[in-house]
Coordinates of C-alpha atoms in Angstrom, one line a residue:
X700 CA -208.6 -112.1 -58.8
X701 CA -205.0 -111.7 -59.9
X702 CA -206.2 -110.2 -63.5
X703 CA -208.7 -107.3 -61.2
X704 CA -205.8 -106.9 -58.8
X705 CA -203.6 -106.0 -61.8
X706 CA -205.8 -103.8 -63.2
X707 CA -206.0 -102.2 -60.7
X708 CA -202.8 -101.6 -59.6
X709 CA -201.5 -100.3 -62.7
X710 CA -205.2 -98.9 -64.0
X711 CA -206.4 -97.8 -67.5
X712 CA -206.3 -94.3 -69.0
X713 CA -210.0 -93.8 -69.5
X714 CA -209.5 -90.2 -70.8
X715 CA -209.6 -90.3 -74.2
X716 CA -207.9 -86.2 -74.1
X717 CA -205.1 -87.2 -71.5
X718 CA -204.0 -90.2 -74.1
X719 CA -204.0 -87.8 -76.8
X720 CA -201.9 -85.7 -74.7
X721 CA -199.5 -88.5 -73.9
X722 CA -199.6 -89.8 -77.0
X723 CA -198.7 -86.8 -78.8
X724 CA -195.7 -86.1 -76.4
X725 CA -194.1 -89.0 -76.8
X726 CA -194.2 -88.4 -80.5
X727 CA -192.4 -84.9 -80.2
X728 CA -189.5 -86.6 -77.7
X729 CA -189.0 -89.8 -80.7
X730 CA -188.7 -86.4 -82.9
X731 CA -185.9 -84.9 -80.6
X732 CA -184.1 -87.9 -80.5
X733 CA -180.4 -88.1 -81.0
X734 CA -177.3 -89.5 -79.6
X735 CA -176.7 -86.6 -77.3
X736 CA -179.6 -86.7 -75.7
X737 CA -180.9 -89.9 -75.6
X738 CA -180.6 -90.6 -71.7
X739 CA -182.6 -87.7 -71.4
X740 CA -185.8 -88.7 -73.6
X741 CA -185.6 -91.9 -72.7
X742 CA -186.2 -91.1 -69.1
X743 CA -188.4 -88.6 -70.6
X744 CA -190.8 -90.9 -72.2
X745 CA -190.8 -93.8 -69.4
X746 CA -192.0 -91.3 -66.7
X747 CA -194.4 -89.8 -69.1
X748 CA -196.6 -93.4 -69.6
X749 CA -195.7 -94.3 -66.3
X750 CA -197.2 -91.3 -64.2
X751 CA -200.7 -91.8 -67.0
X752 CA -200.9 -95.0 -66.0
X753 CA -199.9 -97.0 -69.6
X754 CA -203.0 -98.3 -71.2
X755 CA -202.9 -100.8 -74.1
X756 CA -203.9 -98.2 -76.8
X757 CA -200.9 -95.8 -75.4
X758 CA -198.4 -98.0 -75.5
X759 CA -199.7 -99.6 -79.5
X760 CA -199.1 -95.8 -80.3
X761 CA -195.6 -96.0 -78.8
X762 CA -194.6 -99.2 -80.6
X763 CA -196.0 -97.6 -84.4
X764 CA -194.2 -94.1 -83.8
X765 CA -190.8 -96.4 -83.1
X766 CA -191.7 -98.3 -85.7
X767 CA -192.4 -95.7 -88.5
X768 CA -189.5 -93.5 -87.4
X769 CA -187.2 -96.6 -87.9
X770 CA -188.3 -97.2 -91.2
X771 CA -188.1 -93.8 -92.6
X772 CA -184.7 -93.3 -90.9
X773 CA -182.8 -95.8 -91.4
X774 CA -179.3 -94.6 -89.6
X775 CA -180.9 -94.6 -86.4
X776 CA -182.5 -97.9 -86.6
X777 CA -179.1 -98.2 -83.4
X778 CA -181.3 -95.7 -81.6
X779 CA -184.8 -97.2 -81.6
X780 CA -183.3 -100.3 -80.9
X781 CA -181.8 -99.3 -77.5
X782 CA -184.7 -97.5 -76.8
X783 CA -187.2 -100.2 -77.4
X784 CA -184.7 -102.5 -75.3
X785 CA -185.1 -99.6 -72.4
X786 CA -188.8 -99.9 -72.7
X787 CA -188.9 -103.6 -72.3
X788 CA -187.1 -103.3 -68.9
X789 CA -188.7 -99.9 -68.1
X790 CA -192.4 -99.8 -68.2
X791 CA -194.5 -102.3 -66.3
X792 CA -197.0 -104.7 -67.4
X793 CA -200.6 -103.2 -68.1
X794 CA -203.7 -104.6 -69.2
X795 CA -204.5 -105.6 -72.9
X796 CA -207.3 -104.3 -75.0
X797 CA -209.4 -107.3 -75.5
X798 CA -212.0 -108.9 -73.5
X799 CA -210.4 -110.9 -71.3
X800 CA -208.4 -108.5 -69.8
X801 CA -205.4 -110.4 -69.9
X802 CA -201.8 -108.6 -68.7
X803 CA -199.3 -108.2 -71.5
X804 CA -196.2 -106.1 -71.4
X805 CA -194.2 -103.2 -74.3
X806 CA -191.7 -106.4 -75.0
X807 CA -195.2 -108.7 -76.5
X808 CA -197.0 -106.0 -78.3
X809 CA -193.7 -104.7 -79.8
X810 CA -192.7 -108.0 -81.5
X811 CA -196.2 -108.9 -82.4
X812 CA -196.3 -105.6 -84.1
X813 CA -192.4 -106.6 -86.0
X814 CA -194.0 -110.1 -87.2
X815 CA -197.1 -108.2 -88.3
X816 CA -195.0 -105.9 -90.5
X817 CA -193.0 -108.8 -91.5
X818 CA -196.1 -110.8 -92.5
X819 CA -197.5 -107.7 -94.3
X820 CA -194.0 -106.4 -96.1
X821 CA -193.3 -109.7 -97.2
X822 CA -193.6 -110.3 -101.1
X823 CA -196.3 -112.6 -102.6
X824 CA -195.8 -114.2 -105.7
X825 CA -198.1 -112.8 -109.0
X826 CA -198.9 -115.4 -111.9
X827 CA -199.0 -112.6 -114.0
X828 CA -195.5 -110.6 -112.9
X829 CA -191.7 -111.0 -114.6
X830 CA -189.5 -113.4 -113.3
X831 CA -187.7 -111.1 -111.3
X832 CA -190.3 -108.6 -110.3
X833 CA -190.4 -107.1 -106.8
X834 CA -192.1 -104.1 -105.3
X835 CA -189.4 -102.2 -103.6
X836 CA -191.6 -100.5 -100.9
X837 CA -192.4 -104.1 -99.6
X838 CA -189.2 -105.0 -99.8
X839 CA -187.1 -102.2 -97.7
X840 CA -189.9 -101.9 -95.3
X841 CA -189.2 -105.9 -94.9
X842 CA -185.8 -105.3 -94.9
X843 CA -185.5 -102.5 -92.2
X844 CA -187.8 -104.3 -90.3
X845 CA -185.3 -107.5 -90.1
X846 CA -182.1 -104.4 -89.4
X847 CA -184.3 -103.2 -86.7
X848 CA -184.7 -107.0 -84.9
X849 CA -181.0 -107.6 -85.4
X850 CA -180.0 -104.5 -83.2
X851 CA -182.3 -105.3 -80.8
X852 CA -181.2 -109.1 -81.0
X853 CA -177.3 -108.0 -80.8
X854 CA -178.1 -106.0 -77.6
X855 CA -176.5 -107.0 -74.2
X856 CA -179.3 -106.2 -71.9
X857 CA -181.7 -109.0 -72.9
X858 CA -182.6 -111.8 -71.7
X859 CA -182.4 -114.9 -73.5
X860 CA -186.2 -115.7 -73.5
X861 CA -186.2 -112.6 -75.7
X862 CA -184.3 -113.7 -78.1
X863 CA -185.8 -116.7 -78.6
X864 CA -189.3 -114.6 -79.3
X865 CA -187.2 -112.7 -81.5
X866 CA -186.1 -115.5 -84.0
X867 CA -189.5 -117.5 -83.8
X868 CA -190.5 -113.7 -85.4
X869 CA -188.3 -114.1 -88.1
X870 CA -189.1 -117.9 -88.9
X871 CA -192.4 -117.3 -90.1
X872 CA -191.8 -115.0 -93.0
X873 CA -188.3 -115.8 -93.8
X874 CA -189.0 -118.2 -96.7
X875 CA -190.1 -115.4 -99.4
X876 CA -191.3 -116.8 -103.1
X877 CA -188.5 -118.4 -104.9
X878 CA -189.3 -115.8 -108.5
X879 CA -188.6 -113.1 -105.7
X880 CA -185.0 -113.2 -106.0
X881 CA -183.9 -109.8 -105.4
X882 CA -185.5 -109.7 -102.1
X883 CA -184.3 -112.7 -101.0
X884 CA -180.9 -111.9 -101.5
X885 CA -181.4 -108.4 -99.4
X886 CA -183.0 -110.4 -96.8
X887 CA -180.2 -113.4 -96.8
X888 CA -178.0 -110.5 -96.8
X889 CA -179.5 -109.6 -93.6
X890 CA -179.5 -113.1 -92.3
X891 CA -176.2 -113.1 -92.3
X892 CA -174.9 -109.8 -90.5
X893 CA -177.2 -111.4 -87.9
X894 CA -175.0 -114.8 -88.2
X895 CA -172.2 -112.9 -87.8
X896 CA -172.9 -112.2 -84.6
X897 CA -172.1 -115.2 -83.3
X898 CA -175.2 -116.8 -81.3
X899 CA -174.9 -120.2 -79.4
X900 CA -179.3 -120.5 -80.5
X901 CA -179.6 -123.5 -82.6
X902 CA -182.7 -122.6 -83.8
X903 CA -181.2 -119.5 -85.2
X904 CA -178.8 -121.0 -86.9
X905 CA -180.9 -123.6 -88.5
X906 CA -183.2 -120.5 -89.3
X907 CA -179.7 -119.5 -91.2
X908 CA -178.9 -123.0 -93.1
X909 CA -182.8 -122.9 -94.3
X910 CA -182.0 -119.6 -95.7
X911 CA -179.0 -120.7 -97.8
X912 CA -180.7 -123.7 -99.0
X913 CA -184.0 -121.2 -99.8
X914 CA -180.8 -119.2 -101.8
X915 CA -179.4 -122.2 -103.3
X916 CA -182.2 -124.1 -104.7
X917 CA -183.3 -120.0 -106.2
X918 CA -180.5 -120.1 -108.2
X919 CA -180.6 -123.6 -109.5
X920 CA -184.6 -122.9 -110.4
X921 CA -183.2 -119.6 -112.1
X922 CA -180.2 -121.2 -114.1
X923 CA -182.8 -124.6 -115.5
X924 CA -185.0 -121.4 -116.7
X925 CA -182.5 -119.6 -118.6
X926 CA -181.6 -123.1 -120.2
X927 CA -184.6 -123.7 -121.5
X928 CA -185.1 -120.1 -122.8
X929 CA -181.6 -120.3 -124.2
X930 CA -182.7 -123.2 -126.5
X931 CA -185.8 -121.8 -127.5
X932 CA -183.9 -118.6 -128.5
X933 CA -181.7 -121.0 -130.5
X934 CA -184.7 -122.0 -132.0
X935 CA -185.7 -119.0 -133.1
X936 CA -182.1 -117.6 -134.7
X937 CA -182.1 -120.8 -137.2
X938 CA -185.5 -119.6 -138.6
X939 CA -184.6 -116.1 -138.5
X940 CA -181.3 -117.0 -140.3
X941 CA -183.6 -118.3 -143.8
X942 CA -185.5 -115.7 -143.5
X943 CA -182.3 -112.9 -143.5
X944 CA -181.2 -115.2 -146.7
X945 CA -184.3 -114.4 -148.5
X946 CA -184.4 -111.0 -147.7
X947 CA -180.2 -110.5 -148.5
X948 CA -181.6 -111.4 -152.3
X949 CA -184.2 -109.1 -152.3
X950 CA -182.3 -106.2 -150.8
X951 CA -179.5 -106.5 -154.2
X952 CA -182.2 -106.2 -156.7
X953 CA -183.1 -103.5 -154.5
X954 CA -180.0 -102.0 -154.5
X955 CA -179.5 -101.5 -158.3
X956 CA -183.0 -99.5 -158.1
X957 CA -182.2 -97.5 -155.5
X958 CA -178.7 -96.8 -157.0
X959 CA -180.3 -95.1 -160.1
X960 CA -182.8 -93.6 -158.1
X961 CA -179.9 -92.2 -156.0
X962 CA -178.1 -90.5 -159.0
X963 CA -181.7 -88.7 -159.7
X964 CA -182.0 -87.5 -155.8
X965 CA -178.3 -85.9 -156.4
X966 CA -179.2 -84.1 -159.9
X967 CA -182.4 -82.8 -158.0
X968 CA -179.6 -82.1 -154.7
X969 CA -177.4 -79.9 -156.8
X970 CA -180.2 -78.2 -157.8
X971 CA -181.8 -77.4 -154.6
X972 CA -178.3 -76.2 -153.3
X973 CA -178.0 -73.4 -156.1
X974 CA -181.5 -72.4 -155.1
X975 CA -180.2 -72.7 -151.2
X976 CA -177.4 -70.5 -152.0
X977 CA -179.4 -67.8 -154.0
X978 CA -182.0 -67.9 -151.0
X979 CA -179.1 -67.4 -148.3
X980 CA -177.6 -64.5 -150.1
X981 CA -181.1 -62.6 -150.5
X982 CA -181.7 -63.8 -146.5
X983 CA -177.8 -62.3 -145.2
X984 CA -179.1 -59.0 -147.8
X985 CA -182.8 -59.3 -145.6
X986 CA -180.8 -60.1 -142.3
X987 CA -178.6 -56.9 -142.7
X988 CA -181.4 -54.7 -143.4
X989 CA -183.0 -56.1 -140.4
X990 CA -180.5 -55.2 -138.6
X991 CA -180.0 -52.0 -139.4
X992 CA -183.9 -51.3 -139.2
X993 CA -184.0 -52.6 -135.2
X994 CA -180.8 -50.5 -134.7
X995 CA -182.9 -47.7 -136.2
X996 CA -185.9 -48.7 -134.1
X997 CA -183.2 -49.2 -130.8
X998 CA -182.5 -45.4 -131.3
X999 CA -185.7 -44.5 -131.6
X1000 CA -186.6 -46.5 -128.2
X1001 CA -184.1 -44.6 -126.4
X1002 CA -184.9 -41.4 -127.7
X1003 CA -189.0 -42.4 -126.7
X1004 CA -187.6 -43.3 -123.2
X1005 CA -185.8 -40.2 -122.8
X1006 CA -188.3 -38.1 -124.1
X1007 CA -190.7 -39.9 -121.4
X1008 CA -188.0 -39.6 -118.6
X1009 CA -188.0 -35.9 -119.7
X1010 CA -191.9 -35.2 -119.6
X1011 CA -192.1 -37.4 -116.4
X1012 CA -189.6 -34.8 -114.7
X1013 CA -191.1 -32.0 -116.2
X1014 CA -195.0 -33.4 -115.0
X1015 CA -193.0 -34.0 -111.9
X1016 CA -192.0 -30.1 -112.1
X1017 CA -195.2 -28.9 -112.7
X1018 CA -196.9 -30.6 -109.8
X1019 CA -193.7 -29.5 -107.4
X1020 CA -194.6 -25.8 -108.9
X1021 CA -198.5 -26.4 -108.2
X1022 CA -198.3 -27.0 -104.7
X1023 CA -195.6 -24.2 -104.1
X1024 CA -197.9 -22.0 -105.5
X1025 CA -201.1 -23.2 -103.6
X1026 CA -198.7 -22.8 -100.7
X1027 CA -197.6 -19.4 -101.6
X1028 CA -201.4 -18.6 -101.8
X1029 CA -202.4 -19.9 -98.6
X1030 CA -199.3 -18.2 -96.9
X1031 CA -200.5 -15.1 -98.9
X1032 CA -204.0 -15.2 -97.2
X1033 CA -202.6 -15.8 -94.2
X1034 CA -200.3 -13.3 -93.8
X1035 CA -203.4 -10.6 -96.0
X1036 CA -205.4 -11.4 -92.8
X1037 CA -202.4 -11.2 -90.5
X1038 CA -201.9 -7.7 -92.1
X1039 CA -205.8 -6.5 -92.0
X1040 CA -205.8 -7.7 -87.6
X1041 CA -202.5 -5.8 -87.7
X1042 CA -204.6 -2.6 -89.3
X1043 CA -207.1 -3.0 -86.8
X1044 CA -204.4 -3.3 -83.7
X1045 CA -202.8 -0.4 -85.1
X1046 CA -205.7 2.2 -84.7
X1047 CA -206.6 0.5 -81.5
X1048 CA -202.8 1.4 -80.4
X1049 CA -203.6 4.9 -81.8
X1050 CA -206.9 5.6 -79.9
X1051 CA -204.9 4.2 -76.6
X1052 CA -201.7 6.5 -77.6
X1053 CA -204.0 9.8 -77.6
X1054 CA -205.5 8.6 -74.4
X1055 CA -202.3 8.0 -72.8
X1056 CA -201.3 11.4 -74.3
X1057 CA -204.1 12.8 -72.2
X1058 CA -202.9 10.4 -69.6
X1059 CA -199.3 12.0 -69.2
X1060 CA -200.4 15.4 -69.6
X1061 CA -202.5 15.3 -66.6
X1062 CA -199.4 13.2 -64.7
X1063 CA -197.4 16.1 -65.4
X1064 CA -199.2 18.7 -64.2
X1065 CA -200.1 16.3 -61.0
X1066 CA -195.5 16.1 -61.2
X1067 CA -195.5 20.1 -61.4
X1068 CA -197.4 19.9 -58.3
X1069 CA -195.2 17.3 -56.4
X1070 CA -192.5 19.1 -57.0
X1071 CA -193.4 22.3 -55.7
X1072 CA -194.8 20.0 -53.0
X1073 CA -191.5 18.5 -52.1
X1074 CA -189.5 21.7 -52.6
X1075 CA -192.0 22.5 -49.6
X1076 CA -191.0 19.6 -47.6
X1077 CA -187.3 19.3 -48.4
X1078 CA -186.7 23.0 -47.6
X1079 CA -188.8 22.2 -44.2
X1080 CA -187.0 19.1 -43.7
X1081 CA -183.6 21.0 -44.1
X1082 CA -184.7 23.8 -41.6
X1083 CA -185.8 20.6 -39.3
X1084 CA -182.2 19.4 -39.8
X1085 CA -180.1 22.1 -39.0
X1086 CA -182.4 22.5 -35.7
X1087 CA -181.7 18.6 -34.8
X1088 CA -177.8 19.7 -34.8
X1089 CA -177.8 22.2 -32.8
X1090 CA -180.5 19.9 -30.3
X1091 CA -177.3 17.5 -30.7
X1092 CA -175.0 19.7 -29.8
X1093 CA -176.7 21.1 -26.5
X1094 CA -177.2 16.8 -25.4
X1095 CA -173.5 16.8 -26.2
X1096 CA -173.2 19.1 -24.2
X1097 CA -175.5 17.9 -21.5
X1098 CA -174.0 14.3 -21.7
X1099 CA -170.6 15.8 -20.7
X1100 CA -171.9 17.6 -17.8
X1101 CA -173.6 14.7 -16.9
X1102 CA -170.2 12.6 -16.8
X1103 CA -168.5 15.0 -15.1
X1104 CA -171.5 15.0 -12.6
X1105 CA -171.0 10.9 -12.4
X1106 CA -167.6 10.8 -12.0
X1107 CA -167.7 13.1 -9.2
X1108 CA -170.3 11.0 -7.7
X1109 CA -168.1 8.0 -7.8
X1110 CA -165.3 9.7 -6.5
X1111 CA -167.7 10.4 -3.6
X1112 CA -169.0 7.0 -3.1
X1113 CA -165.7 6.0 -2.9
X1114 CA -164.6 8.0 0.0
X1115 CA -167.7 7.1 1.8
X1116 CA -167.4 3.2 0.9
X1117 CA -163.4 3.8 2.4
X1118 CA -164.8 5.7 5.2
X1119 CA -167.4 2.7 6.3
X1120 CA -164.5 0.2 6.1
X1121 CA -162.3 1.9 7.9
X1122 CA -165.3 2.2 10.4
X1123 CA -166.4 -1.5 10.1
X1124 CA -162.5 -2.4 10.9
X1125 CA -162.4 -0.4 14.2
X1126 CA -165.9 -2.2 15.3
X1127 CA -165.3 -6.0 15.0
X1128 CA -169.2 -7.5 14.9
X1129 CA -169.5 -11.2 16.9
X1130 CA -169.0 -14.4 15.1
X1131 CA -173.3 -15.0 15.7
X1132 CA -173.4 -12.5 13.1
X1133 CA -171.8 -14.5 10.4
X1134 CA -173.5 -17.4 8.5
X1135 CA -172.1 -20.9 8.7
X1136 CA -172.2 -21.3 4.9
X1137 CA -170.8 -18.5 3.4
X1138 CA -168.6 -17.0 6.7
X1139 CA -169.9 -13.1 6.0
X1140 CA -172.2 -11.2 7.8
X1141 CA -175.9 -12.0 7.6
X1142 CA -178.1 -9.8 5.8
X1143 CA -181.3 -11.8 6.2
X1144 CA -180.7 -14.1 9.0
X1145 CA -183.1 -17.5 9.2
X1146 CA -183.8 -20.2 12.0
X1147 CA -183.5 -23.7 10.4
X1148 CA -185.1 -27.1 12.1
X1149 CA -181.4 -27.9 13.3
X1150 CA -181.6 -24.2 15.7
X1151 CA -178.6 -23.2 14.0
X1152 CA -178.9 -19.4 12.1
X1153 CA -178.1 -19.4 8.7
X1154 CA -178.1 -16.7 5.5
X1155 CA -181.5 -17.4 4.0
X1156 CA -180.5 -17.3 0.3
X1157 CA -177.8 -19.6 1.7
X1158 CA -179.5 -22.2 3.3
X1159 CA -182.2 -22.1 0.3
X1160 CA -179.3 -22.6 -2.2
X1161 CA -178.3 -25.7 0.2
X1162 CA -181.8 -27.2 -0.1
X1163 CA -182.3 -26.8 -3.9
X1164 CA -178.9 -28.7 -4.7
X1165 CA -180.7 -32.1 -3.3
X1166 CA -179.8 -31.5 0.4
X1167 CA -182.0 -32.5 3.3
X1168 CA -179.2 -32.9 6.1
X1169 CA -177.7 -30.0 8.7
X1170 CA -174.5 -27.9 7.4
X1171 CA -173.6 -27.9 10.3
X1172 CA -174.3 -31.5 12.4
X1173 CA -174.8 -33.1 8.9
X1174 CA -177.6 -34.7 10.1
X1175 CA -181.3 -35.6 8.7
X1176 CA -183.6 -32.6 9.0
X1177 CA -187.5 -33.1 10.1
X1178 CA -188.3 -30.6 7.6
X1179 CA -187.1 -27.7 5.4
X1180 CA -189.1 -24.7 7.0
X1181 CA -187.3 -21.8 7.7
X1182 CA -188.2 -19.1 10.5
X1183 CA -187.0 -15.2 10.2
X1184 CA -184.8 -14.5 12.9
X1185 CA -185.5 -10.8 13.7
X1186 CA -184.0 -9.9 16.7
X1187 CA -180.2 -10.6 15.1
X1188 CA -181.3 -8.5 12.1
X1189 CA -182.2 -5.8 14.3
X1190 CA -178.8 -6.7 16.1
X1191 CA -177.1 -6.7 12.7
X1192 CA -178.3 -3.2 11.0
X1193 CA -177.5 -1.6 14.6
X1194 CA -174.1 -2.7 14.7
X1195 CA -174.0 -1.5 10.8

């Protein structure tokens, strides 16, 4: 129950694209990976596995792409390390890729994967190899494997159960062949940057002590070796010291052959040199006159090239000329068939000049005839003119009588106007003949609903400014009719 509950709480990535996908973005962010940013991509990377739910083959990938990374670069084997030790704290258990379905964490399958390497990079002994013979690919890759471990080991953040799974990793292949020697002094080497750190494990540091007694009994296998090597070399110089005897008698009775065979080579040497001599003075003579000849031929290169640089300009030229002249010709046709439309426009503009001859001949006589036309009318209209002036003058005339005849009017109307005063003054009319409103006599005298009489363009003036009271009692009207009061008109014009 506890192994289903696990599954499947964390849950498997069953999508083979969407762990190709994660798989292949957490590659590109171990790429970007730096010092600067490495907050960033670590967070980066945890949420990435955690939101696809980590699955076993996911996080193998991880731990290889750390791995590799580490082992091609190895100044940033401080890097990796931190990050792995953020990953073992970071991502949560998940279910492992065998049958049993078992829960295992990034902190199991990452150190399974360093004792792999470790198991794998480690040198076997060969029968057949040297004494001293080591494959160096093996041995770095076993070496930065161990560098790797140690940062990771040196690191505050873990726990001390990890450490302990950390140096039973490094037990099992720390005893290397003893004919590897090299290796093992890279690894001890190693071994003891990690001793300098100072860890209270015991197992550790017996790991340590094994190491140096590995080293020690190396070297005491290596010095019996060259020993016995040194004696049999000894050996071997005693015989070869006879033998050198021998052949030191030999060599004198070969000397006093070679000697007169010597004197023979250096007759035939001075010879040769006189023939050496002859032959370099005839080569300098040969050497000169091939010089002078590819001087000669230098020349005559220059003069070819020039001679080519001419005819290319002039070919250059000719084409230049060629296609100015078939210009020239095809602006020659043009402008030939420009000319011949221009021919033909010109006698059309003839034929239409002799019809607009004929044209203005017939205006003019039709002009002759407008003038003599408006010689007609202007002398008319000048006869017409001097009879409007003397029309102006009589209503002139007329107006001024016609003044006179107003003023004298007024003048009248005046008197009479003075004369009805004076008459109106002597005959006082009764105040029922004025109107309330505007205190003159009424002209057109109206009853109103309060009985009193009033003006009627008065009391309708009253009305239209929003009043519905009496001018004179100020009180509420029943209505706004008005009644004609005749017998005060009659009374009125009387009096008048």
């Amino acid at each position: 129950m506890s192994k289903m509950n696990s599954q499947t709480s964390y849950g498997v990535v069953g999508n083979p694209n969407e762990e190709k996908r994660v798989i292949e973005k957490a590659r590109s962010l171990l790429n970007w990976l730096t010092e600067r940013n490495f907050d960033k991509i670590k967070d980066e990377i945890v949420q990435t596995i955690i939101r696809a739910s980590p699955s076993a083959f996911v996080i193998k990938s991880l731990v290889c792409f750390i791995l590799d990374m580490a082992m091609v670069d190895s100044t940033a084997n401080v890097l990796f390390a931190r990050l792995s030790v953020h990953l073992f704290q970071s991502l949560p258990p998940f279910p492992s890729a065998d049958r049993h379905g078992e829960i295992t964490t990034f902190e199991r399958l990452f150190l399974c994967k360093c004792r792999m390497e470790l198991e794998h990079s480690s040198p076997e002994t060969d029968r057949h190899a040297p004494l001293v013979y080591v494959d160096e690919s093996d041995c770095w890759r076993f070496i930065k494997t161990v560098r790797l471990l140690a940062e990771i080991f040196k690191n505050r953040m873990l726990s001390q159960t990890t450490r302990q799974s950390i140096i039973q990793v490094l037990m099992n292949p720390i005893f290397p062949p003893e004919r590897n020697t090299d290796s093992m002094n890279c690894f001890l080497s190693f071994v003891g940057v990690l001793a300098d750190f100072k860890f209270c494990d015991e197992n550790f540091k017996q790991l340590v002590q094994n190491s140096r007694a590995v080293e020690l009994e190396s070297s005491y296998n290596e010095q019996v070796t060259l020993r016995k090597e040194a004696e049999d070399a000894l050996a071997r110089n005693e015989g070869e010291l006879d033998l050198m005897k021998r052949l030191l008698e030999s060599y004198k009775e070969d000397k006093c052959k070679l000697h007169l065979h010597a004197q023979g080579l250096e007759q035939e040497y001075q010879n040769e040199s006189k023939l050496r001599k002859e032959t370099e003075c005839a080569l300098a003579i040969e050497r000169e006159s091939i010089a002078k000849v590819r001087l000669r031929l230098e020349t005559l290169e220059n003069e070819h090239n020039n001679l080519r640089l001419k005819a290319e300009e002039l070919e250059s030229n000719y084409t230049d000329e060629l296609i100015l002249r078939k210009e020239s010709e095809v602006s020659l046709d043009k402008e030939r068939n420009e000319l011949e439309a221009m021919t033909q426009v010109f006698e059309t503009c003839k034929i239409e000049q002799e019809n607009l001859t004929s044209q203005v001949r017939t205006w003019l006589d039709k002009y002759d005839q407008e003038l003599s036309v408006r010689k007609e009318t202007e002398d008319s209209l000048s006869r017409q003119k001097e009879e409007l002036e003397i029309v102006k003058g009589l209503l002139e005339a007329y107006n001024q009588e016609a003044d006179a005849m107003r003023e004298e009017r007024d003048s009248a109307l005046q008197t009479v106007q003075e004369l009805t005063r004076k008459h109106l003054e002597e005959r006082q009319p009764p105040p029922s003949f004025y109107c309330p409103i505007t205190q003159e006599v009424m002209k057109d005298p109206h009853f109103a609903a309060d009985g009193f009489t009033y003006e009627a363009e008065a009391i309708k003036k009253w009305f239209s400014t929003g009043h519905e009271t009496s001018p004179m009692t100020n009180l509420q009207l029943p209505h706004r009719n008005l009644v004609p009061n005749r017998a005060l008109r009659s009374a009125i014009q009387d009096l008048i």
